[in-house]
GROMACS .gro file of C-alpha atoms in nm:
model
  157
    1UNK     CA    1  -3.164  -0.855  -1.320
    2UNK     CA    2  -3.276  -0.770  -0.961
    3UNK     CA    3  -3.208  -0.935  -0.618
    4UNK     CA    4  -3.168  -1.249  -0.433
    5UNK     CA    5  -3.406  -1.342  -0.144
    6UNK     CA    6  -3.217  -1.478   0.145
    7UNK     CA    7  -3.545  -1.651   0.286
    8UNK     CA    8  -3.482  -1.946   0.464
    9UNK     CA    9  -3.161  -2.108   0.675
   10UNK     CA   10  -3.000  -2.291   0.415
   11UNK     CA   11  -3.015  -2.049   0.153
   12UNK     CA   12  -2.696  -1.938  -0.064
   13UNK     CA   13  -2.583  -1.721  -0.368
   14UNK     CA   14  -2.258  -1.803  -0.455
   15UNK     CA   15  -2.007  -1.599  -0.752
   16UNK     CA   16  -1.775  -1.738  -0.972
   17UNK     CA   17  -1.554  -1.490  -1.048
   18UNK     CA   18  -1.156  -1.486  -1.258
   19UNK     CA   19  -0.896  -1.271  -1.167
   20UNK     CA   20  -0.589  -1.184  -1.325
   21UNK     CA   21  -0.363  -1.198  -1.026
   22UNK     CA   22  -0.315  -1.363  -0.686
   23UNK     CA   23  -0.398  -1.095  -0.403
   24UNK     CA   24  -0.597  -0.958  -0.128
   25UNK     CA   25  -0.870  -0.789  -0.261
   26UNK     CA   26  -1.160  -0.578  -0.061
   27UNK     CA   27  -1.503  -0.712  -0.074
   28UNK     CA   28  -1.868  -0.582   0.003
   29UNK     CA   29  -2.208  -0.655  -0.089
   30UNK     CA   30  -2.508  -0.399  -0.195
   31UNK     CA   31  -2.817  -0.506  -0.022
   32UNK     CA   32  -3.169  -0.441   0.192
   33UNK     CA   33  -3.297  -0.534   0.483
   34UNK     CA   34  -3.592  -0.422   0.670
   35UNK     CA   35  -3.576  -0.729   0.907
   36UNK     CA   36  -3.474  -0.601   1.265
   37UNK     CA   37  -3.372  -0.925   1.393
   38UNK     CA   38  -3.063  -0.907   1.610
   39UNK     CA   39  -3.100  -0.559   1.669
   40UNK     CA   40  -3.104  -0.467   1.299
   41UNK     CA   41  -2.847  -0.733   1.205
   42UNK     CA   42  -2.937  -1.034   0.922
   43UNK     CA   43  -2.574  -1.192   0.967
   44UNK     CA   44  -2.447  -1.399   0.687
   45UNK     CA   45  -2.196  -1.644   0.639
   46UNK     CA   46  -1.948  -1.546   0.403
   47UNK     CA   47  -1.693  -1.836   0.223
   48UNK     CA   48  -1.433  -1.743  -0.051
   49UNK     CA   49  -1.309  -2.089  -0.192
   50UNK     CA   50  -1.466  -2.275   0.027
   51UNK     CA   51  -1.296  -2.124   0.323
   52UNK     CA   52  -1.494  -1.915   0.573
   53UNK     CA   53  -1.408  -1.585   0.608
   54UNK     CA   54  -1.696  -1.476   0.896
   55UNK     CA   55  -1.920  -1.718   0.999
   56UNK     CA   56  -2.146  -1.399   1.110
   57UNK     CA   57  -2.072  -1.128   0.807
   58UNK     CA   58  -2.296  -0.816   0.875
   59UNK     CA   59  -2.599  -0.713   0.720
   60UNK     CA   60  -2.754  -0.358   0.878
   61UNK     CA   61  -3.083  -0.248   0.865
   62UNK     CA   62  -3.161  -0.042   0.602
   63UNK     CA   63  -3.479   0.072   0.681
   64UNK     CA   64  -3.651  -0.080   0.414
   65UNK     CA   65  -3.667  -0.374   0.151
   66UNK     CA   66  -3.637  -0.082  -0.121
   67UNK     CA   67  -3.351   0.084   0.038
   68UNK     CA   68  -3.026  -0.061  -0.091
   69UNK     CA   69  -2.652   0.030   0.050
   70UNK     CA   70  -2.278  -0.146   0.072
   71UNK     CA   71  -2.187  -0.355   0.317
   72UNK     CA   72  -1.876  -0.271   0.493
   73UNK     CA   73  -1.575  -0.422   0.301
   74UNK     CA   74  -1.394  -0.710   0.405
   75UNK     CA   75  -1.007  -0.802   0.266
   76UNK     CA   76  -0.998  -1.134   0.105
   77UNK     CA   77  -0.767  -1.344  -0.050
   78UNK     CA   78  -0.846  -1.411  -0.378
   79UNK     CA   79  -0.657  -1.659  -0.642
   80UNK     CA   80  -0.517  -1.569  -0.978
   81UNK     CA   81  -0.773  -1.771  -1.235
   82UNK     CA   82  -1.132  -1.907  -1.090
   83UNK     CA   83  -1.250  -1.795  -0.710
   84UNK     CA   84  -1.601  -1.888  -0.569
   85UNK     CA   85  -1.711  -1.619  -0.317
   86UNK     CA   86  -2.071  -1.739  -0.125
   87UNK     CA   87  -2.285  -1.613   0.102
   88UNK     CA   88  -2.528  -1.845   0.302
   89UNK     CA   89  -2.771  -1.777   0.528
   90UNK     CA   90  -2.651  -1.950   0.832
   91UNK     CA   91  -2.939  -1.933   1.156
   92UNK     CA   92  -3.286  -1.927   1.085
   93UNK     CA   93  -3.389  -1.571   1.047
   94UNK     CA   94  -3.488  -1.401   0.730
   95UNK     CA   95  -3.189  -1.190   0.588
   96UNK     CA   96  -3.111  -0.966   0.360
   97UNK     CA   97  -3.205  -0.934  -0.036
   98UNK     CA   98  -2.847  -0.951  -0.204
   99UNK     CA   99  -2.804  -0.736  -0.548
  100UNK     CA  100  -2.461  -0.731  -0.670
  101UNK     CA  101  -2.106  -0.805  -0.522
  102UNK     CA  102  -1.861  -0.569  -0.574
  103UNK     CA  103  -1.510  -0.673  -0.574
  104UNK     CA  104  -1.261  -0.375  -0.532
  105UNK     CA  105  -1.234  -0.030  -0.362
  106UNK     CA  106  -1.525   0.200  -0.510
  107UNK     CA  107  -1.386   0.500  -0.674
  108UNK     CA  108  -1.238   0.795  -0.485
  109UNK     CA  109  -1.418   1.101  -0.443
  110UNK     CA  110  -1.305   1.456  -0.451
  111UNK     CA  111  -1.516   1.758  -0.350
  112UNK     CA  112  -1.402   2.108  -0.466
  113UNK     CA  113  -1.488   2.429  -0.418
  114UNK     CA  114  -1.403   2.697  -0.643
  115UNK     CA  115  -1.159   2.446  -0.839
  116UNK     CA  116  -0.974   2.361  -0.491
  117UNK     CA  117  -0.999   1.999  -0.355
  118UNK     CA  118  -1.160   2.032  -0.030
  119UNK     CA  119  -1.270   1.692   0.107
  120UNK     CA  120  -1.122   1.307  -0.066
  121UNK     CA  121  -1.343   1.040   0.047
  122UNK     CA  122  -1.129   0.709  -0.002
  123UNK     CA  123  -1.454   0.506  -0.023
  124UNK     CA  124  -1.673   0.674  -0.235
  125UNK     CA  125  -2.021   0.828  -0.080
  126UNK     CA  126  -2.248   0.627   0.135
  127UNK     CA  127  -2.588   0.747   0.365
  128UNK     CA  128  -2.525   0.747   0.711
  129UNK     CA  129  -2.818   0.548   0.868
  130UNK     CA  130  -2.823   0.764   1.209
  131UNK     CA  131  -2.580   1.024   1.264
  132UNK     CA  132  -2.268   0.935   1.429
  133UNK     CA  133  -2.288   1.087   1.761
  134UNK     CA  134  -2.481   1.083   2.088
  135UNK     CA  135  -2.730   1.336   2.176
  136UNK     CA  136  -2.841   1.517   2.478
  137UNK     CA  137  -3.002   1.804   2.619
  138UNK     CA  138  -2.613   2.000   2.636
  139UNK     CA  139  -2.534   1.952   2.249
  140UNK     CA  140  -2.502   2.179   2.080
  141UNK     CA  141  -2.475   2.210   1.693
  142UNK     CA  142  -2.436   2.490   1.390
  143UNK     CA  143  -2.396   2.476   1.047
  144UNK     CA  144  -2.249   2.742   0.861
  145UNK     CA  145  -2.443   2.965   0.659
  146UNK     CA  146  -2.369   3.265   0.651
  147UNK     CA  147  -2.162   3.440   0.462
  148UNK     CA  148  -2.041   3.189   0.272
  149UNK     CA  149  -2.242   2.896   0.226
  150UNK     CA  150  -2.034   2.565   0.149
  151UNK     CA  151  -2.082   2.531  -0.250
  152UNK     CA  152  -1.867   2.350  -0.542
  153UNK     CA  153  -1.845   2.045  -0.743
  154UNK     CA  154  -1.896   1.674  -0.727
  155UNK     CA  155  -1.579   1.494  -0.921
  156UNK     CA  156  -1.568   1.105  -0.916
  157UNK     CA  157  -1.146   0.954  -0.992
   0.00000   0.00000   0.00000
């Protein structure tokens, strides 16, 4: 269907959404942003039932309007039967373009090699945006290579 263009201060997309049973559930948005307001932040304000869960929900930079990633999950509350979950833009900035909400843990992840489960990532897979670590003149870094170069399967549960 495409996106929604969270333009102006004022603007809002807002979910109706049923669930079966009463519980916390985790939360997160996929989105873009190329705006570098705030230091690469387009905070939104996020409401579940008309309660506000983070008056200043983050948005990253994603290097570009074409390049689309999850936000970090939030744990919300969520009613058995009819929940509204909205996100407004809040201060008068340009923010993100929203695609999709995604309600629930994405699935697990299991890399193997050779048939053995080497790695679960609890999240599923996401891009790093800059790698995780500080760098100076005194780091030092190696990837294995040789002589036996990391190799297996993908396996999504």
């Amino acid at each position: 269907i495409g996106y929604y263009d969270m333009h102006v201060q004022g603007d809002f997309i807002e979910w109706n959404i049923t669930m079966q049973e009463a519980d916390e559930y985790p939360i997160s948005f996929r989105y873009a942003s190329a705006s570098k307001y705030g230091g690469g932040n387009s905070p939104l304000k996020l409401s579940v039932n008309g309660e506000v869960i983070s008056s200043a929900y983050p948005f990253i930079y994603t290097d570009s309007w074409s390049m689309y990633k999850y936000s970090d999950m939030i744990d919300v509350t969520l009613n058995s039967g009819s929940n509204t979950i909205r996100l407004e833009l809040a201060e008068d900035h340009s923010g993100p373009n929203i695609d999709h909400l995604r309600v629930g843990k994405p699935p697990a992840v299991v890399m193997k090699t050779n048939g053995w489960a080497r790695t679960v990532l609890r999240n599923g897979i996401s891009l790093l945006n800059g790698w995780p670590m500080v760098w100076d003149e005194t780091t030092e870094v190696s990837f294995r290579s040789y002589p036996d170069p990391p190799q297996g399967d993908l396996w999504l549960f």
